[in-house]
Amino acid sequence: MTDNRQIVLRQRPSGTPRADDFGVVTGPMPEPSDGEFVLRNLYVSLDPGIRQRLSQVDSYVALIDIGDPLTSTTLGVVTASRDPRVSVGDHIVGFHTVSEYSLTRWAPMTRKVDLDATASPSHHLSILGMTGLTAYFGMLDIGRPKAGETVLVSTAAGAVGSVAAQIAKIKGCKVIGIAGGAEKSSRLITEFGLDAAIDYRGKDLPELTSAIRTAAPDGIDIYFDNVGGIQLDAALDCLTVGGRVAMCGLISQYNAEGPIPPLTNLFKLIAKSARIEGFAVLRYADRFPEALSDLSSWVRDGRIVFREQIEDGIESAVPAFLKLFDGRNQGKMMLDLTRR
């Protein structure tokens, strides 16, 4: 039976990915060997971080070779199993191929989920998936917010940034968000409840720095960064003594074709006795139950709201992925494969 479509890498992107960098191929239905199981994927997460693994650069997740399927977090139902821990009918979240069916093994990031515990199965890939978990540990373990502090979040209208910003609000902080465009900037206040919003579009480094200082005249205690570039440089210039920077992503660099412009304000880390720290959410796998309990409670109480953008079918994977790099996405980007 040849009925398993998957997304493969045709060529390594140069700059911003293009549709012809990828392909949809059909292959045989996978059959498990000892210790393996097969998932029929129901939902697939599409994240900017996939871009990092399409080029020959260092990454904390294995690079994707030309001709190989893309990999990401998926939610699927087990259709065949030769792993005693996994039964047919179990619902599994883990790191798998971007395909209709995935052949896989149990791994540190693998977990069973109860679909009846959420309003939508897709939530296991958004607020209760890597999105929510990344925001949770990045803000709370790296940022360590205290009531009364001022927090700045880049891509604050995005999937991770919006949740991180709302967690800071829950902890009693003043929160300023950076977003691109008037619509997303307005959303930071009207939908996500932040205290101030900055539209970065059209601003150079001095203008962005001035906008941050206007919104936070006493400085920034925590900067949650998804971007790097001039947004990081501007935030460094506005840190308070003992300020913290949580490095979550560097989307400004993912599609760079030449040398990355140097930061000009790194000395502020010395002058302000501040620190900058990167993190990868997979390091916190043993604490996922703690985070999922808190996130579920905050959603249930209406203290966190979130957006999902769900596209239908495996054939929508590439167009949906490309939307992540031109600002057209309006929430956590996913594929719905339930109606194959």
Short mmCIF file of C-alpha atoms in Angstrom, two decimals:
data_model
loop_
_atom_site.label_atom_id
_atom_site.label_comp_id
_atom_site.label_asym_id
_atom_site.label_seq_id
_atom_site.Cartn_x
_atom_site.Cartn_y
_atom_site.Cartn_z
CA MET A 1 0.00 0.00 0.00
CA THR A 2 1.55 3.34 -1.04
CA ASP A 3 -0.54 5.88 0.78
CA ASN A 4 1.74 7.94 2.99
CA ARG A 5 2.50 11.47 1.84
CA GLN A 6 5.31 13.42 3.46
CA ILE A 7 7.16 16.72 3.04
CA VAL A 8 10.82 16.36 2.03
CA LEU A 9 13.68 18.82 1.60
CA ARG A 10 14.55 19.13 -2.10
CA GLN A 11 17.37 21.66 -1.75
CA ARG A 12 18.86 23.81 0.98
CA PRO A 13 17.23 27.25 1.04
CA SER A 14 19.28 30.31 0.23
CA GLY A 15 17.84 33.14 2.27
CA THR A 16 14.09 32.99 2.79
CA PRO A 17 12.74 29.50 1.96
CA ARG A 18 10.80 29.08 -1.28
CA ALA A 19 8.17 26.55 -2.28
CA ASP A 20 10.54 24.73 -4.66
CA ASP A 21 12.91 23.97 -1.78
CA PHE A 22 10.42 21.30 -0.70
CA GLY A 23 8.38 18.51 -2.20
CA VAL A 24 5.44 16.26 -1.38
CA VAL A 25 6.28 12.60 -1.97
CA THR A 26 4.26 9.43 -1.55
CA GLY A 27 5.86 6.36 -0.06
CA PRO A 28 4.95 2.98 1.42
CA MET A 29 2.98 2.69 4.60
CA PRO A 30 5.52 2.18 7.44
CA GLU A 31 5.65 -1.10 9.33
CA PRO A 32 7.06 -1.18 12.87
CA SER A 33 9.96 -3.34 14.00
CA ASP A 34 10.67 -4.21 17.63
CA GLY A 35 10.52 -1.09 19.80
CA GLU A 36 8.78 0.97 17.11
CA PHE A 37 5.23 2.19 16.55
CA VAL A 38 3.31 3.93 13.78
CA LEU A 39 1.30 7.12 14.20
CA ARG A 40 -1.43 8.47 11.98
CA ASN A 41 -0.69 12.14 12.48
CA LEU A 42 -3.72 14.28 13.29
CA TYR A 43 -2.03 17.66 13.74
CA VAL A 44 1.46 18.88 12.83
CA SER A 45 3.21 21.89 14.33
CA LEU A 46 5.02 24.28 11.98
CA ASP A 47 7.60 26.49 13.67
CA PRO A 48 10.21 29.05 12.53
CA GLY A 49 12.88 26.94 14.23
CA ILE A 50 12.57 24.33 11.47
CA ARG A 51 14.42 26.82 9.24
CA GLN A 52 17.54 26.45 11.37
CA ARG A 53 17.72 22.74 10.55
CA LEU A 54 17.46 23.24 6.79
CA SER A 55 20.95 24.76 6.59
CA GLN A 56 24.29 23.29 7.56
CA VAL A 57 24.58 25.13 10.85
CA ASP A 58 24.74 24.02 14.47
CA SER A 59 21.41 23.15 16.04
CA TYR A 60 20.24 21.39 19.19
CA VAL A 61 18.06 19.12 16.99
CA ALA A 62 19.42 17.01 14.13
CA LEU A 63 19.77 18.76 10.78
CA ILE A 64 17.52 17.70 7.91
CA ASP A 65 19.39 16.23 4.95
CA ILE A 66 18.41 16.77 1.33
CA GLY A 67 15.83 14.15 0.36
CA ASP A 68 14.80 13.51 3.96
CA PRO A 69 11.38 14.37 5.41
CA LEU A 70 10.97 17.45 7.55
CA THR A 71 10.49 16.76 11.25
CA SER A 72 8.45 18.61 13.82
CA THR A 73 6.16 18.05 16.77
CA THR A 74 3.02 16.13 15.92
CA LEU A 75 -0.07 14.78 17.62
CA GLY A 76 -1.05 11.36 16.33
CA VAL A 77 -2.97 8.20 17.08
CA VAL A 78 -1.15 4.86 17.22
CA THR A 79 -2.17 2.51 14.39
CA ALA A 80 0.43 -0.22 14.94
CA SER A 81 2.86 -0.89 17.78
CA ARG A 82 5.72 -3.20 18.71
CA ASP A 83 6.54 -1.20 21.83
CA PRO A 84 4.94 -2.58 25.02
CA ARG A 85 4.54 0.98 26.39
CA VAL A 86 2.33 2.00 23.48
CA SER A 87 -1.04 0.55 22.46
CA VAL A 88 -3.08 0.96 19.30
CA GLY A 89 -5.45 3.88 19.88
CA ASP A 90 -3.10 5.83 22.19
CA HIS A 91 -2.71 9.51 21.38
CA ILE A 92 0.93 10.56 21.30
CA VAL A 93 2.73 13.91 21.11
CA GLY A 94 6.36 13.83 20.07
CA PHE A 95 8.98 14.76 17.51
CA HIS A 96 8.12 13.01 14.23
CA THR A 97 8.18 13.35 10.45
CA VAL A 98 5.93 15.89 8.75
CA SER A 99 3.85 13.20 7.08
CA GLU A 100 0.49 11.55 7.22
CA TYR A 101 1.99 8.52 9.00
CA SER A 102 5.18 8.44 11.07
CA LEU A 103 7.32 5.47 12.06
CA THR A 104 8.91 6.31 15.39
CA ARG A 105 10.27 5.19 18.75
CA TRP A 106 9.66 6.41 22.28
CA ALA A 107 11.98 9.35 23.05
CA PRO A 108 12.48 11.84 25.91
CA MET A 109 10.01 14.29 24.31
CA THR A 110 7.34 11.63 23.70
CA ARG A 111 4.21 11.71 25.85
CA LYS A 112 0.70 10.30 25.86
CA VAL A 113 -2.15 12.80 25.97
CA ASP A 114 -5.85 12.68 26.79
CA LEU A 115 -7.87 14.36 24.05
CA ASP A 116 -10.87 14.68 26.35
CA ALA A 117 -8.87 16.96 28.68
CA THR A 118 -8.86 19.89 26.25
CA ALA A 119 -11.44 21.79 24.20
CA SER A 120 -9.55 20.90 20.99
CA PRO A 121 -6.88 18.27 20.23
CA SER A 122 -4.83 21.04 18.60
CA HIS A 123 -4.22 22.58 22.02
CA HIS A 124 -1.70 19.81 22.69
CA LEU A 125 0.55 21.42 20.06
CA SER A 126 -0.10 25.04 21.02
CA ILE A 127 -0.73 26.18 24.58
CA LEU A 128 -0.11 22.66 25.97
CA GLY A 129 2.63 21.86 23.46
CA MET A 130 6.10 23.18 22.73
CA THR A 131 4.66 26.69 22.33
CA GLY A 132 3.29 26.95 25.85
CA LEU A 133 6.13 24.97 27.40
CA THR A 134 8.78 27.17 25.76
CA ALA A 135 7.08 30.32 26.98
CA TYR A 136 6.66 28.87 30.47
CA PHE A 137 10.24 27.77 31.12
CA GLY A 138 11.81 30.68 29.25
CA MET A 139 9.93 33.27 31.22
CA LEU A 140 9.85 31.61 34.63
CA ASP A 141 13.19 29.76 34.78
CA ILE A 142 15.35 32.10 32.70
CA GLY A 143 13.57 35.43 33.19
CA ARG A 144 12.52 34.82 36.81
CA PRO A 145 9.98 37.66 36.95
CA LYS A 146 9.11 39.41 40.18
CA ALA A 147 6.01 41.48 40.83
CA GLY A 148 6.56 45.11 39.87
CA GLU A 149 9.31 44.44 37.33
CA THR A 150 9.15 45.58 33.72
CA VAL A 151 9.28 42.95 31.00
CA LEU A 152 9.83 43.42 27.26
CA VAL A 153 8.85 40.64 24.81
CA SER A 154 9.65 40.51 21.09
CA THR A 155 7.23 38.90 18.59
CA ALA A 156 4.73 39.41 21.38
CA ALA A 157 1.79 38.76 19.04
CA GLY A 158 3.29 35.43 18.03
CA ALA A 159 2.59 32.00 19.43
CA VAL A 160 5.38 31.83 22.04
CA GLY A 161 5.76 35.56 22.68
CA SER A 162 2.09 36.14 23.47
CA VAL A 163 2.06 33.35 26.06
CA ALA A 164 5.36 34.45 27.62
CA ALA A 165 4.04 38.01 27.91
CA GLN A 166 0.84 36.86 29.60
CA ILE A 167 2.79 34.71 32.06
CA ALA A 168 4.75 37.81 33.04
CA LYS A 169 1.44 39.63 33.59
CA ILE A 170 0.23 36.77 35.79
CA LYS A 171 3.38 37.25 37.88
CA GLY A 172 2.53 40.92 38.45
CA CYS A 173 4.86 42.58 35.95
CA LYS A 174 4.42 45.54 33.65
CA VAL A 175 4.71 44.04 30.17
CA ILE A 176 5.61 45.75 26.90
CA GLY A 177 5.33 43.89 23.63
CA ILE A 178 7.07 44.41 20.30
CA ALA A 179 5.17 43.40 17.16
CA GLY A 180 5.09 44.15 13.44
CA GLY A 181 2.30 46.36 12.14
CA ALA A 182 -0.57 48.33 13.63
CA GLU A 183 -2.99 45.40 13.78
CA LYS A 184 -0.71 43.09 15.72
CA SER A 185 0.47 45.92 17.98
CA SER A 186 -3.12 46.78 18.85
CA ARG A 187 -3.83 43.12 19.57
CA LEU A 188 -1.15 43.09 22.27
CA ILE A 189 -3.25 45.41 24.39
CA THR A 190 -6.84 44.61 23.40
CA GLU A 191 -6.52 40.82 23.23
CA PHE A 192 -3.49 39.82 25.30
CA GLY A 193 -3.80 42.52 27.97
CA LEU A 194 -0.29 43.97 27.81
CA ASP A 195 0.50 47.41 29.17
CA ALA A 196 2.14 48.90 26.07
CA ALA A 197 2.97 47.96 22.49
CA ILE A 198 5.77 48.96 20.11
CA ASP A 199 5.52 48.56 16.34
CA TYR A 200 9.06 47.82 15.16
CA ARG A 201 8.34 48.29 11.45
CA GLY A 202 10.21 51.18 9.87
CA LYS A 203 12.32 51.83 12.97
CA ASP A 204 16.11 51.83 13.01
CA LEU A 205 18.12 51.11 16.16
CA PRO A 206 17.97 54.63 17.67
CA GLU A 207 14.23 54.90 16.97
CA LEU A 208 13.48 51.50 18.47
CA THR A 209 15.63 52.25 21.52
CA SER A 210 13.77 55.54 21.99
CA ALA A 211 10.41 53.77 21.74
CA ILE A 212 11.42 51.26 24.43
CA ARG A 213 12.63 54.03 26.73
CA THR A 214 9.38 55.93 26.28
CA ALA A 215 7.38 52.82 27.21
CA ALA A 216 9.76 51.88 30.06
CA PRO A 217 11.39 55.06 31.41
CA ASP A 218 12.86 53.17 34.37
CA GLY A 219 14.37 50.48 32.17
CA ILE A 220 13.78 46.81 31.31
CA ASP A 221 14.28 44.14 33.97
CA ILE A 222 13.61 41.17 31.66
CA TYR A 223 13.80 40.87 27.89
CA PHE A 224 12.28 37.72 26.34
CA ASP A 225 13.85 37.57 22.88
CA ASN A 226 12.62 35.66 19.85
CA VAL A 227 14.32 37.85 17.24
CA GLY A 228 17.89 39.01 17.91
CA GLY A 229 19.14 41.78 15.60
CA ILE A 230 18.35 45.39 16.39
CA GLN A 231 15.53 44.41 18.73
CA LEU A 232 18.05 42.65 20.99
CA ASP A 233 20.53 45.52 20.60
CA ALA A 234 17.90 48.08 21.59
CA ALA A 235 16.76 46.01 24.57
CA LEU A 236 20.35 45.63 25.83
CA ASP A 237 20.69 49.41 25.87
CA CYS A 238 17.64 49.69 28.13
CA LEU A 239 18.42 47.03 30.74
CA THR A 240 18.29 47.79 34.43
CA VAL A 241 21.01 46.73 36.88
CA GLY A 242 20.69 42.96 37.25
CA GLY A 243 18.57 42.68 34.10
CA ARG A 244 17.98 39.31 32.46
CA VAL A 245 17.69 38.36 28.80
CA ALA A 246 16.06 35.03 27.90
CA MET A 247 17.21 33.97 24.43
CA CYS A 248 14.39 31.92 22.90
CA GLY A 249 14.92 32.45 19.15
CA LEU A 250 16.82 34.44 16.53
CA ILE A 251 14.36 34.70 13.67
CA SER A 252 16.18 37.77 12.29
CA GLN A 253 19.12 35.49 11.43
CA TYR A 254 17.41 32.34 10.13
CA ASN A 255 17.27 33.57 6.53
CA ALA A 256 20.47 35.66 6.53
CA GLU A 257 22.53 35.33 3.34
CA GLY A 258 25.58 37.31 4.48
CA PRO A 259 27.42 38.27 7.67
CA ILE A 260 25.20 39.03 10.66
CA PRO A 261 25.44 42.70 11.75
CA PRO A 262 27.29 42.90 15.07
CA LEU A 263 25.57 43.93 18.28
CA THR A 264 26.71 47.32 19.54
CA ASN A 265 25.41 47.22 23.11
CA LEU A 266 26.87 44.02 24.55
CA PHE A 267 28.91 46.13 26.98
CA LYS A 268 25.64 46.89 28.76
CA LEU A 269 25.74 43.34 30.17
CA ILE A 270 28.90 44.35 32.02
CA ALA A 271 27.84 47.88 32.90
CA LYS A 272 24.50 46.69 34.30
CA SER A 273 25.71 43.42 35.85
CA ALA A 274 23.11 41.79 33.61
CA ARG A 275 23.03 38.35 32.07
CA ILE A 276 21.90 36.76 28.82
CA GLU A 277 21.00 33.09 28.71
CA GLY A 278 19.76 30.80 25.98
CA PHE A 279 17.62 27.74 26.56
CA ALA A 280 16.08 24.76 24.77
CA VAL A 281 12.77 23.49 26.08
CA LEU A 282 13.73 19.83 25.60
CA ARG A 283 16.07 20.23 28.61
CA TYR A 284 12.97 20.56 30.80
CA ALA A 285 11.20 17.35 29.74
CA ASP A 286 11.13 15.96 33.27
CA ARG A 287 9.21 19.06 34.42
CA PHE A 288 6.58 19.13 31.68
CA PRO A 289 3.80 17.89 34.04
CA GLU A 290 4.37 20.89 36.32
CA ALA A 291 4.18 23.34 33.43
CA LEU A 292 1.15 21.68 31.82
CA SER A 293 -0.73 21.83 35.11
CA ASP A 294 -0.09 25.57 35.48
CA LEU A 295 -0.84 26.36 31.85
CA SER A 296 -4.09 24.38 31.92
CA SER A 297 -5.18 26.21 35.06
CA TRP A 298 -4.39 29.64 33.61
CA VAL A 299 -6.31 28.87 30.41
CA ARG A 300 -9.26 27.51 32.36
CA ASP A 301 -9.34 30.66 34.51
CA GLY A 302 -9.13 32.95 31.48
CA ARG A 303 -5.74 34.33 32.49
CA ILE A 304 -4.12 33.21 29.22
CA VAL A 305 -5.67 33.49 25.77
CA PHE A 306 -4.03 32.21 22.61
CA ARG A 307 -4.50 31.98 18.86
CA GLU A 308 -4.16 29.05 16.52
CA GLN A 309 -3.91 29.18 12.72
CA ILE A 310 -4.73 25.76 11.31
CA GLU A 311 -4.33 24.86 7.64
CA ASP A 312 -5.87 21.73 6.12
CA GLY A 313 -3.97 18.83 4.60
CA ILE A 314 -0.36 17.78 4.05
CA GLU A 315 -0.34 19.70 0.75
CA SER A 316 -0.76 22.93 2.77
CA ALA A 317 2.45 22.34 4.75
CA VAL A 318 4.84 24.35 2.57
CA PRO A 319 2.57 27.41 1.98
CA ALA A 320 1.78 27.47 5.70
CA PHE A 321 5.46 27.21 6.66
CA LEU A 322 6.38 30.09 4.36
CA LYS A 323 3.79 32.33 6.06
CA LEU A 324 5.94 32.22 9.20
CA PHE A 325 8.58 34.37 7.50
CA ASP A 326 6.47 37.12 5.94
CA GLY A 327 4.20 38.05 8.85
CA ARG A 328 1.03 36.49 7.43
CA ASN A 329 0.57 33.99 10.25
CA GLN A 330 -1.91 35.03 12.91
CA GLY A 331 -1.28 32.47 15.62
CA LYS A 332 0.30 29.11 16.33
CA MET A 333 0.68 27.54 12.86
CA MET A 334 -0.46 23.95 12.46
CA LEU A 335 -1.66 21.44 9.91
CA ASP A 336 -4.90 19.53 10.37
CA LEU A 337 -4.56 16.06 8.85
CA THR A 338 -7.75 14.60 10.34
CA ARG A 339 -9.70 14.86 7.09
CA ARG A 340 -7.24 13.02 4.82
#
